[in-house]
Every structure is written in structure tokens, then in C-alpha cells.
Coordinates of C-alpha atoms and ligand atoms in Angstrom, one line a residue:
C81 CA 140.3 75.8 134.5
Y82 CA 142.6 72.9 133.8
G83 CA 143.3 74.4 130.4
S84 CA 139.9 73.5 128.9
V85 CA 137.7 76.1 127.3
V86 CA 134.9 77.1 129.5
R87 CA 131.9 78.1 127.5
Q88 CA 129.5 80.4 129.0
Q89 CA 126.2 78.6 129.3
R90 CA 123.8 81.1 127.8
R91 CA 120.2 79.8 128.0
F92 CA 117.0 80.0 126.0
P93 CA 114.0 81.2 128.0
D94 CA 111.5 78.6 129.0
D95 CA 108.8 80.1 126.9
F96 CA 111.0 80.1 123.7
L97 CA 109.2 77.8 121.2
F98 CA 111.4 75.0 119.9
G99 CA 109.9 73.0 117.0
T100 CA 110.4 71.6 113.6
A101 CA 108.9 72.5 110.3
T102 CA 107.6 70.6 107.2
A103 CA 105.4 71.3 104.2
S104 CA 102.4 69.4 102.8
Y105 CA 103.7 68.4 99.4
Q106 CA 107.0 67.4 100.8
I107 CA 105.7 64.9 103.3
E108 CA 102.0 64.0 103.0
G109 CA 101.7 61.8 99.9
G110 CA 98.1 60.9 99.2
W111 CA 98.2 63.2 96.2
D112 CA 94.8 62.2 95.0
A113 CA 93.5 60.4 98.1
D114 CA 89.9 60.9 99.3
G115 CA 88.9 63.7 97.0
K116 CA 92.1 65.8 97.0
G117 CA 92.4 68.0 93.9
E118 CA 95.5 68.3 91.7
S119 CA 98.1 70.9 92.7
I120 CA 100.7 72.6 90.4
W121 CA 103.3 70.2 91.8
D122 CA 101.2 67.1 91.1
Y123 CA 100.6 68.5 87.6
M124 CA 104.3 69.3 87.0
V125 CA 105.8 66.0 88.2
H126 CA 103.2 63.9 86.3
N127 CA 103.5 65.8 83.0
N128 CA 107.2 66.7 83.1
P129 CA 108.9 64.2 85.3
S130 CA 112.4 64.8 84.0
V131 CA 112.6 68.2 85.7
I132 CA 113.1 66.5 89.1
R133 CA 116.5 64.9 89.9
G134 CA 116.0 61.2 89.8
E135 CA 112.6 61.6 88.2
T136 CA 110.9 61.0 91.6
N137 CA 107.8 62.9 92.9
G138 CA 105.8 63.5 96.0
D139 CA 102.9 61.1 95.2
V140 CA 103.7 59.2 98.4
A141 CA 106.7 61.0 99.9
G142 CA 106.9 60.2 103.6
D143 CA 103.2 59.2 103.5
T144 CA 102.3 61.3 106.4
Y145 CA 98.7 61.1 105.2
N146 CA 98.8 57.6 106.6
N147 CA 101.6 58.0 109.1
Y148 CA 100.7 61.2 111.0
K149 CA 100.5 59.4 114.3
R150 CA 104.1 58.3 113.9
D151 CA 105.1 61.8 113.1
V152 CA 103.5 63.1 116.3
E153 CA 105.2 60.4 118.2
M154 CA 108.5 61.7 116.8
M155 CA 107.6 65.2 118.0
R156 CA 107.1 63.7 121.4
E157 CA 110.4 61.9 121.3
L158 CA 112.1 65.2 120.5
G159 CA 110.1 67.0 123.2
L160 CA 108.9 69.7 120.8
D161 CA 107.0 72.7 122.0
A162 CA 105.6 73.4 118.6
Y163 CA 105.3 72.0 115.1
R164 CA 105.0 74.0 111.9
F165 CA 103.3 72.3 109.0
S166 CA 101.3 73.5 105.9
M167 CA 97.9 72.6 104.6
A168 CA 97.4 71.5 101.0
W169 CA 94.9 74.0 99.6
S170 CA 93.7 71.3 97.1
R171 CA 93.1 68.8 99.8
I172 CA 90.7 71.2 101.5
L173 CA 89.3 72.8 98.3
P174 CA 89.8 70.4 95.4
T175 CA 89.2 73.1 92.7
G176 CA 90.7 75.9 94.7
M177 CA 87.4 77.7 95.0
A178 CA 85.6 77.7 98.4
N179 CA 82.2 76.6 97.1
E180 CA 83.2 72.9 97.5
V181 CA 84.9 71.8 100.7
N182 CA 86.4 68.3 100.9
P183 CA 85.3 66.7 104.2
A184 CA 88.1 64.1 104.1
G185 CA 90.7 66.9 103.9
I186 CA 89.2 68.7 106.9
E187 CA 89.1 65.4 108.8
F188 CA 92.8 64.7 108.1
Y189 CA 94.0 68.0 109.4
N190 CA 91.6 67.8 112.4
N191 CA 93.1 64.4 113.3
Y192 CA 96.6 65.6 112.9
I193 CA 96.1 68.8 115.0
N194 CA 94.2 66.9 117.7
E195 CA 97.0 64.4 117.9
M196 CA 99.5 67.2 118.5
L197 CA 97.3 68.9 121.1
K198 CA 96.8 65.7 123.0
Y199 CA 100.5 65.9 123.8
N200 CA 100.7 69.7 124.3
I201 CA 102.4 70.4 121.0
Q202 CA 101.4 73.7 119.6
P203 CA 100.4 73.6 115.9
L204 CA 101.7 76.4 113.7
V205 CA 99.8 76.3 110.4
T206 CA 101.1 77.6 107.0
L207 CA 98.3 78.2 104.6
Y208 CA 100.4 78.1 101.5
H209 CA 103.7 76.3 101.0
W210 CA 103.8 76.2 97.2
D211 CA 101.1 73.7 96.2
L212 CA 98.6 75.9 94.4
P213 CA 95.4 74.1 93.1
Q214 CA 96.1 73.5 89.4
K215 CA 92.7 74.9 88.4
L216 CA 93.7 78.2 89.8
Q217 CA 97.0 78.1 88.0
E218 CA 95.0 77.6 84.8
L219 CA 93.4 81.0 85.5
G220 CA 96.8 82.6 85.9
G221 CA 97.5 81.8 89.6
F222 CA 99.3 84.6 91.3
A223 CA 99.2 86.7 88.2
N224 CA 95.5 87.1 88.3
P225 CA 94.4 90.1 90.4
L226 CA 91.5 88.0 91.7
F227 CA 94.0 85.7 93.3
S228 CA 93.8 87.6 96.5
D229 CA 90.0 86.9 96.7
W230 CA 90.5 83.2 96.2
F231 CA 93.1 83.1 98.9
E232 CA 90.9 85.1 101.3
D233 CA 88.1 82.6 100.7
Y234 CA 90.5 79.7 101.4
A235 CA 91.8 81.4 104.5
R236 CA 88.3 81.7 105.8
V237 CA 87.7 78.0 105.5
V238 CA 90.9 77.3 107.3
Y239 CA 90.2 79.8 110.2
E240 CA 86.6 78.5 110.5
N241 CA 87.6 74.9 110.7
F242 CA 90.8 75.0 112.7
G243 CA 91.1 78.4 114.3
D244 CA 89.5 77.1 117.6
R245 CA 92.7 75.1 118.1
V246 CA 95.4 76.7 115.9
K247 CA 96.7 79.9 117.4
M248 CA 99.4 80.8 114.9
F249 CA 98.7 81.1 111.2
I250 CA 101.3 81.9 108.5
T251 CA 99.8 83.0 105.2
F252 CA 102.6 82.3 102.7
N253 CA 105.9 80.5 102.9
E254 CA 108.7 82.3 101.0
P255 CA 107.2 84.8 98.5
R256 CA 110.6 85.0 96.8
E257 CA 110.5 81.3 95.9
I258 CA 106.9 81.6 94.7
C259 CA 107.4 84.7 92.6
Y260 CA 111.0 84.5 91.4
E261 CA 111.6 80.8 91.1
G262 CA 108.1 79.8 90.0
Y263 CA 107.0 82.8 87.9
G264 CA 110.2 84.7 87.0
A265 CA 112.4 81.6 86.5
A266 CA 111.8 77.8 86.1
T267 CA 113.2 76.3 89.2
K268 CA 109.9 75.7 91.0
A269 CA 106.4 74.9 89.8
P270 CA 104.8 76.3 87.7
R271 CA 108.1 77.1 86.0
L272 CA 106.6 79.9 84.0
N273 CA 109.9 81.7 83.1
S274 CA 107.8 84.8 82.6
T275 CA 110.7 87.2 83.2
A276 CA 110.8 90.0 85.8
V277 CA 107.3 91.1 84.7
G278 CA 105.9 87.8 86.2
T279 CA 108.0 88.1 89.3
Y280 CA 106.8 91.6 90.2
L281 CA 103.2 91.0 89.2
C282 CA 103.2 88.0 91.5
A283 CA 104.9 90.0 94.3
K284 CA 102.2 92.7 94.3
N285 CA 99.2 90.2 94.1
L286 CA 100.8 88.0 96.8
V287 CA 101.2 90.8 99.4
I288 CA 97.7 92.0 98.8
A289 CA 96.4 88.4 99.2
H290 CA 98.4 88.2 102.4
A291 CA 96.9 91.4 103.7
K292 CA 93.4 90.3 102.8
A293 CA 93.9 87.0 104.8
Y294 CA 95.4 89.0 107.7
R295 CA 92.6 91.5 107.8
L296 CA 90.0 88.8 107.6
Y297 CA 91.5 87.1 110.7
D298 CA 91.7 90.5 112.4
K299 CA 88.1 91.4 111.7
E300 CA 86.2 88.2 112.0
F301 CA 88.2 85.7 114.0
R302 CA 90.8 87.2 116.3
E303 CA 88.4 88.3 119.0
K304 CA 86.9 84.8 119.5
Q305 CA 90.0 82.7 118.6
G306 CA 92.7 84.8 120.1
G307 CA 95.5 83.8 117.8
Q308 CA 98.1 85.5 115.6
C309 CA 98.6 85.8 111.9
G310 CA 101.8 86.6 110.0
I311 CA 103.9 85.7 107.0
T312 CA 107.2 83.8 106.5
I313 CA 109.9 85.4 104.2
S314 CA 113.2 83.8 103.2
V315 CA 115.9 86.1 104.6
N316 CA 119.4 84.8 104.0
W317 CA 122.2 87.3 104.8
F318 CA 123.7 89.3 101.9
G319 CA 126.6 91.5 102.9
P320 CA 129.1 93.4 100.6
A321 CA 132.1 91.4 99.5
T322 CA 134.5 94.4 99.9
D323 CA 134.4 97.9 101.5
A324 CA 133.9 99.5 98.1
P325 CA 130.8 101.7 98.1
E326 CA 129.5 100.0 94.9
D327 CA 129.5 96.7 96.7
E328 CA 127.4 98.1 99.5
V329 CA 125.0 99.5 96.9
A330 CA 124.9 96.1 95.2
A331 CA 124.3 94.3 98.5
E332 CA 121.4 96.7 99.4
L333 CA 119.8 96.1 96.0
R334 CA 120.2 92.4 96.4
R335 CA 118.5 92.5 99.9
Q336 CA 115.7 94.5 98.5
G337 CA 115.2 92.1 95.6
E338 CA 115.5 89.0 97.7
W339 CA 113.2 89.9 100.5
G340 CA 112.5 93.7 100.5
L341 CA 109.9 93.3 97.7
Y342 CA 107.7 91.4 100.1
A343 CA 108.8 92.6 103.5
H344 CA 108.8 96.4 102.8
P345 CA 105.1 96.6 101.8
I346 CA 104.1 94.8 105.0
F347 CA 106.7 95.8 107.6
S348 CA 108.1 99.2 106.7
A349 CA 106.7 102.5 108.1
E350 CA 106.1 103.9 104.6
G351 CA 104.8 100.8 102.8
G352 CA 105.1 100.0 99.1
F353 CA 108.1 98.5 97.3
P354 CA 111.6 99.4 98.5
K355 CA 112.8 102.7 97.0
E356 CA 116.3 102.0 95.5
L357 CA 115.2 98.9 93.7
S358 CA 112.0 100.5 92.4
D359 CA 114.1 103.4 91.0
K360 CA 116.6 101.1 89.4
I361 CA 113.8 99.0 87.8
A362 CA 112.0 102.1 86.5
E363 CA 115.3 103.4 85.1
K364 CA 116.2 100.1 83.4
S365 CA 112.6 99.7 82.1
A366 CA 112.8 103.1 80.4
E367 CA 116.3 102.4 78.9
Q368 CA 115.0 99.1 77.5
G369 CA 112.1 100.7 75.8
Y370 CA 109.2 99.8 78.1
A371 CA 106.4 102.3 78.2
R372 CA 106.2 102.0 81.9
S373 CA 108.2 100.4 84.8
R374 CA 107.8 96.7 84.9
L375 CA 107.4 97.0 88.7
P376 CA 103.7 97.6 89.2
E377 CA 102.8 100.5 91.5
F378 CA 100.7 100.3 94.6
T379 CA 97.9 102.9 94.9
E380 CA 98.0 104.9 98.2
E381 CA 95.0 102.9 99.3
E382 CA 96.7 99.6 98.6
K383 CA 99.8 100.7 100.5
E384 CA 97.7 101.5 103.5
F385 CA 95.8 98.2 103.2
V386 CA 99.0 96.1 103.2
R387 CA 101.1 98.1 105.7
G388 CA 101.3 96.6 109.2
T389 CA 99.5 93.4 108.4
S390 CA 101.6 90.9 110.3
D391 CA 101.7 90.1 114.0
F392 CA 105.2 88.7 113.7
F393 CA 108.0 88.4 111.1
G394 CA 108.5 84.7 110.2
V395 CA 112.0 84.2 108.9
N396 CA 113.3 81.2 107.0
H397 CA 117.1 81.5 107.3
Y398 CA 119.7 79.1 106.0
T399 CA 122.9 80.8 104.9
A400 CA 124.7 83.9 103.7
F401 CA 126.4 85.2 100.6
M402 CA 128.8 87.9 99.8
V403 CA 127.7 90.4 97.1
T404 CA 129.6 92.4 94.5
A405 CA 128.5 94.7 91.8
A406 CA 128.2 93.1 88.4
N407 CA 128.0 96.3 86.3
G408 CA 126.0 94.6 83.6
N409 CA 128.6 91.8 83.1
A410 CA 126.8 88.9 84.6
N411 CA 124.9 87.8 81.5
Y412 CA 121.5 87.3 83.3
P413 CA 118.4 87.0 81.1
V414 CA 116.9 90.5 80.3
P415 CA 114.6 91.4 81.8
S416 CA 114.9 89.4 85.0
L417 CA 115.1 90.1 88.7
P418 CA 118.9 89.2 88.8
D419 CA 119.5 91.5 85.9
D420 CA 117.6 94.3 87.6
M421 CA 119.6 93.8 90.8
D422 CA 122.8 93.5 88.7
N423 CA 125.1 91.8 91.2
I424 CA 127.0 88.5 91.7
S425 CA 127.0 86.6 95.0
F426 CA 129.2 83.8 96.4
A427 CA 130.0 82.0 99.6
D428 CA 133.4 82.0 101.3
D429 CA 135.5 79.0 100.4
D430 CA 136.1 78.4 104.1
W431 CA 132.5 77.9 105.0
L432 CA 131.4 74.3 105.6
K433 CA 129.5 72.9 102.6
S434 CA 126.2 70.9 102.7
A435 CA 124.8 68.6 100.0
S436 CA 122.9 71.6 98.5
V437 CA 124.9 74.0 96.2
W438 CA 123.4 77.0 97.8
L439 CA 123.8 76.0 101.5
T440 CA 127.0 76.7 103.5
L441 CA 127.5 77.3 107.2
A442 CA 128.1 81.0 107.3
P443 CA 129.3 82.5 110.6
N444 CA 126.7 84.2 112.8
S445 CA 124.4 84.8 109.9
I446 CA 121.1 84.5 111.9
Y447 CA 122.3 87.4 114.0
K448 CA 123.4 89.5 111.0
A449 CA 120.1 89.0 109.2
L450 CA 117.8 89.6 112.3
S451 CA 119.7 92.7 113.6
H452 CA 119.5 94.2 110.1
L453 CA 115.7 93.5 109.9
R454 CA 115.2 94.7 113.4
T455 CA 116.6 98.2 112.6
L456 CA 114.8 98.4 109.2
Y457 CA 111.4 97.4 110.5
N458 CA 111.1 98.8 114.0
D459 CA 111.9 95.9 116.2
P460 CA 109.3 93.3 115.2
I461 CA 108.7 89.9 116.9
F462 CA 110.5 87.2 115.1
Y463 CA 110.1 83.5 114.7
L464 CA 112.7 81.5 112.8
T465 CA 110.3 79.3 110.9
E466 CA 112.9 77.3 109.1
N467 CA 116.7 76.6 109.4
G468 CA 118.4 73.4 108.6
W469 CA 121.2 71.5 106.8
S470 CA 121.3 68.9 104.0
T471 CA 123.2 65.7 103.6
L472 CA 123.2 63.3 100.7
E473 CA 120.9 60.4 100.4
G474 CA 122.2 57.2 102.0
R475 CA 121.6 55.9 105.5
D476 CA 123.8 58.5 107.2
L477 CA 122.6 58.4 110.7
I478 CA 125.8 59.9 112.1
D479 CA 125.4 63.5 110.9
D480 CA 128.1 65.5 112.7
D481 CA 128.0 68.3 110.1
R482 CA 124.3 68.9 110.7
I483 CA 125.0 68.9 114.5
E484 CA 127.7 71.5 113.9
Y485 CA 125.3 73.6 111.9
Y486 CA 122.5 73.4 114.5
R487 CA 124.8 74.3 117.3
A488 CA 126.1 77.3 115.3
S489 CA 122.5 78.4 114.8
M490 CA 121.8 78.2 118.5
E491 CA 124.8 80.4 119.3
S492 CA 123.8 82.9 116.7
M493 CA 120.2 83.0 118.1
L494 CA 121.6 83.5 121.6
N495 CA 123.5 86.5 120.2
C496 CA 120.2 87.8 119.1
L497 CA 118.6 87.3 122.5
D498 CA 121.6 88.9 124.2
D499 CA 121.0 92.0 122.1
G500 CA 117.3 92.2 123.0
I501 CA 116.0 91.1 119.6
K502 CA 112.5 89.8 120.1
L503 CA 113.1 86.3 118.8
K504 CA 110.4 84.0 120.2
G505 CA 110.9 80.6 118.5
Y506 CA 112.9 78.3 116.2
M507 CA 111.6 75.6 113.8
A508 CA 114.3 73.3 112.6
W509 CA 113.9 72.2 108.9
S510 CA 113.0 69.4 109.1
L511 CA 111.4 66.8 111.3
L512 CA 112.0 64.1 108.7
D513 CA 113.5 63.6 105.2
N514 CA 111.2 64.7 102.6
F515 CA 110.7 65.5 98.9
E516 CA 113.2 68.3 98.4
W517 CA 111.5 69.9 95.4
M518 CA 113.6 69.8 92.2
E519 CA 116.3 67.8 94.1
G520 CA 113.9 64.9 94.7
Y521 CA 115.0 62.6 97.5
I522 CA 118.7 63.2 96.9
E523 CA 119.2 66.0 99.4
R524 CA 118.0 65.1 102.9
F525 CA 117.2 67.7 105.6
G526 CA 115.6 65.4 108.3
L527 CA 116.4 64.9 111.9
Y528 CA 114.8 61.6 111.2
E529 CA 115.9 59.6 108.2
V530 CA 113.2 58.1 106.0
D531 CA 113.5 54.9 104.0
F532 CA 111.7 55.8 100.8
E533 CA 112.2 52.2 99.5
D534 CA 110.2 50.8 102.3
P535 CA 106.4 50.9 101.7
A536 CA 106.0 51.7 105.4
R537 CA 108.4 54.7 105.0
K538 CA 110.2 53.8 108.2
R539 CA 111.6 56.7 110.1
T540 CA 114.9 56.4 112.1
P541 CA 116.4 59.2 114.2
R542 CA 119.7 60.6 113.2
K543 CA 122.3 61.6 115.8
S544 CA 121.3 65.3 115.3
A545 CA 117.8 64.4 116.6
F546 CA 119.3 63.4 120.0
V547 CA 121.4 66.6 120.1
Y548 CA 118.4 68.8 119.3
K549 CA 116.3 67.0 121.9
H550 CA 119.0 67.7 124.5
I551 CA 119.0 71.4 123.6
I552 CA 115.3 71.6 123.8
K553 CA 115.2 69.9 127.2
N554 CA 118.1 71.8 128.8
R555 CA 117.7 75.2 126.9
Y556 CA 121.4 75.5 126.4
V557 CA 124.0 74.0 124.0
D558 CA 126.1 71.3 125.7
Y559 CA 129.2 70.7 123.6
E560 CA 130.1 67.7 125.7
Y561 CA 126.9 65.9 125.0
E562 CA 127.0 62.6 123.0
P563 CA 124.0 60.3 122.8
E564 CA 124.8 56.9 124.4
S565 CA 123.0 55.1 121.6
L566 CA 120.7 56.0 118.8
T567 CA 117.7 54.5 120.5
M568 CA 115.0 57.0 121.0
T569 CA 112.5 57.1 123.9
I570 CA 109.7 59.5 124.9
D571 CA 110.7 61.2 128.2
Ligands
GBH91 C1 113.1 76.3 102.1 O1 113.6 77.1 101.1 C2 111.8 75.7 101.7 O2 110.8 76.5 102.4 C3 111.6 74.3 102.0 O3 110.4 73.8 101.5 C4 112.8 73.5 101.6 O4 112.7 72.1 101.7 C5 114.0 74.0 102.4 O5 114.2 75.4 102.2 C6 115.3 73.4 102.0 O6 115.7 73.7 100.7 O7 119.5 75.5 93.7 O8 120.9 77.4 93.7 O9 118.9 77.5 92.4 C7 114.8 77.7 101.2 C8 115.2 78.7 100.1 C9 115.5 78.9 97.8 C10 116.8 77.4 99.0 C11 115.8 78.2 96.5 C12 117.2 76.7 97.7 C13 117.5 77.0 95.4 C14 118.8 77.7 94.9 N1 115.5 78.0 98.9 N2 117.2 77.7 96.6 S1 119.6 76.9 93.5

């Protein structure tokens, strides 16, 4: 009509959960406040500050420890249905072990949760978003087979204290980042660089720890608390760069190495690690003179114990890559997960670039990832537990590229819903600017800008905050919408 493009107004259902996500170390500050113990991030940034861009750290970050009421006020401004945040294990259990509970830690999370509930915002709690108590790292962390018991004990303390009000628990955030980046490489704490042996050992112990925490909830808490328990895995989309069969094989190995190592044991019908990657690792281990495959096996009993232990599939999805076979020519360290997968990936030059090297706006990638997972794992319930866009530090309140990204994500989710994929919610990363791990405060993901020079850590809404608010309120994407001013109110 009148030559303008009429977009079909596809809607999100009223019970679709719109929220935002954060993580304890990235926002809380109060790193040693009121009896909190040291985490592996505290330890790393204090002992090896130069590993972080700008040599900053999360000692204060957004100071949510003292500003949580303002954060909840921002949630109200946006009209969020839900808010995903993580608990710092060492704030609750300073040494990591459950014999000694820190009452101030329990009180902080109680206040935070109660403030959300006062305004009908549903808390989604991640038990572990990368800040392991340092004392447990000194015992080997995820490489110690007893890790799963320590995690189960911690989970019990969390369920007992908060499960009367929290109805959705996520055990781990992004096993790949924990096991590959922290153990196999040196791009996250504890920077062990312990080769593929470390990555795979961590993978096995992590999924068993997840299963113990899930089964504990199931057995002792679900009946009286009535909530759900699941895991969040990072699933970016990896498709073949060409039609060549070797690129399809390469893409499949890449998907198995990126997320299959963690998803397959939990979500597949047969359980255990994914077959093609397992075979490849066994073959390469033998060729390289190892007496056994560096990928540990699951016993039949362990496979059964882990299989089916998630009420939903939490997906952190940001971007996509194209994959091509490397045929041993990529010069990855040997042995390493990248060398075992043996492929190269890249983004299309035409895709919009963010401030993060790894993050571009890839077309319809949420739909590609979820429809693949749906077929592979028998149509699970999905929550997108993270998705977001980075801009460079600077007081860039007009963030049109972030708006473009969020709108594209909405369209891709609507494609999922049209197809009957059971996608139930979306958590934008992130509510506010925060400590972006190795990138410090240089890359910003917030709907709210944070002034890290200001002792009060003032928060200011970006333009994208208004656009997201409008989507949540109306349940569709209005391309005509422009905020009248950048003044926020609570509706
Ligand atoms: C999420 O990870 C995290 O859960 C969250 O804490 C984080 O703030 C957010 O993303 C934004 O980064 O620099 O090329 O070596 C997303 C998965 C995996 C993305 C590691 C960045 C580093 C790639 N991340 N990756 S590179």
C-alpha cells in the first residue's frame, strides 16, 4: 500500500519470557565484602593483572552488591518478565565447601530476589558462571573427579535457601568456555593451557556434576518447590563454507567439539560423547603415540546417570561461522580441541561487525541453530539464555547497530515459533555494561551504559533499552518505533 513495505506483524505469545542476563563476577563487585571468599577470577586479576585488556578487574565492576535496588528498578523500567543472574559460589561458601555458609552472602541474594519478586520479575538463577572458589581450583577444580560432589553440596545450599522463590535453576553457564578456554587454552581463568586432555577431563566431570545437581533437585526439592533445573550451553551456528562433503564433515566435527561434547551426554537418546568426534580423537590419540584416547570414556552407568538430566535446553547464542576442513594445515597446538576438530572457521565479510572480533550479525542464525538442535535432540524446550551485541567503550547512547541486531534476533526467534520450535523465553545480554572478562571494560554489552569512572557507577539507558522495552510491551517488532527522548520511566 502506497509503495511502502508492509511487514507482517508476527507476535510473541503473552507467556513468552522476556528478560535480560548478567553474571556475578561481571557486575557485583564486593569481591571480598562481608566474608566472601576468593574466586579464580579474583586470584587471576590480582596476581596476573596484565592478562586483562586495560589491566582492569571486577573488584567493583557495576557494584551491584551495593546497587541491586537500582538494577531492579531498571528491570522495572524495561518491563522485564524475568531476570537471569548468577550466584557467586565463594560469596555463599567462602572456601567452596559446604561446611561453612556465609550468612551475608545468603542475605545479599535474598534481598536481590525479594526485590525482583516484589515487582513480579521472575528470577532465573545460574549456579555457576565461571567464578570457581580458588580453594577448589587449588585441588584441581573441574579436573578433580570429586568436583561433582562439591558442586552437588553447593547446589543443595542454593536450593535450600532460595528454591522456595526461585523456580528456574541453571547449573552451568557455557561448559565450552569453562573447559576449552579455561582448561584447554588460556583465554579464561584459570588459564591452565592443559591441552585437549584438560578440556575433555573437564567436560566429563562437568556433565556428571550437572547431572548430580539435577538429580538432587529432582529427588529432594522438586516436589515441594515445583521448579525446573537445566543447563546453558553456548551454541553458535557452524555451517559448511561450501557444498564439498569434506566441509560438511568439518562442520559436523566442529559442532560436536563446540557444544556436542556437553549436549550429547545430556540431551541425546543414546548418551555419551558424540560419535564422530570420539572416533576422530581416538584415532589421532593412537597416531600420536598415546596409550589410550585422550577423551575419557563414560561407563554405561555414568551414561545413564547423565542422560535426560535437563528440563530445558538453555542456549547462549550470539553469532555464526562458516567452516572448512583444515586437513592438518591450521597449525593448532597438538594436542588441542581445535587440532582434534581440524577445521578453520570465518565469518562472511558482509555481516555487520561488533566491537568483539568473534561477533557479527549473521543472518537468521538463531533459527539455524535451534532447528538443528531440535532435530538432533528430540524437540526439547528451549530458552535463549543469552544473546547480545557489543559496542566500544565511550558514552555511545545511540546504539543503532545494537538495535539492528536485537531486531534481527527477534525475527529469527519468530521464525522458530512459526516452525513450532518450543522456544519459551529470551534473555538479552546484558542489562548493563559489565566486566567483559579478558576484554575488561572496553567491550560493552549493556542496554544501560555504566560510568565506571563514577564511584556511584551511574547507569544510563541506551536507545536500545527503549526499543527492547517497546518489543516486550507490544510483543512484536515495530520498525517505525523511535523513542521520543532517552528519558526512562516505569510504566
Ligand atoms: C558469553 O559468552 C558469556 O556467557 C558472558 O559472560 C559474556 O559476557 C558474553 O558472552 C559476551 O562475551 O576472543 O575470539 O578468543 C559467549 C561466548 C566465547 C564469546 C568466547 C567470546 C571469545 C572468542 N564467548 N569468545 S576470542
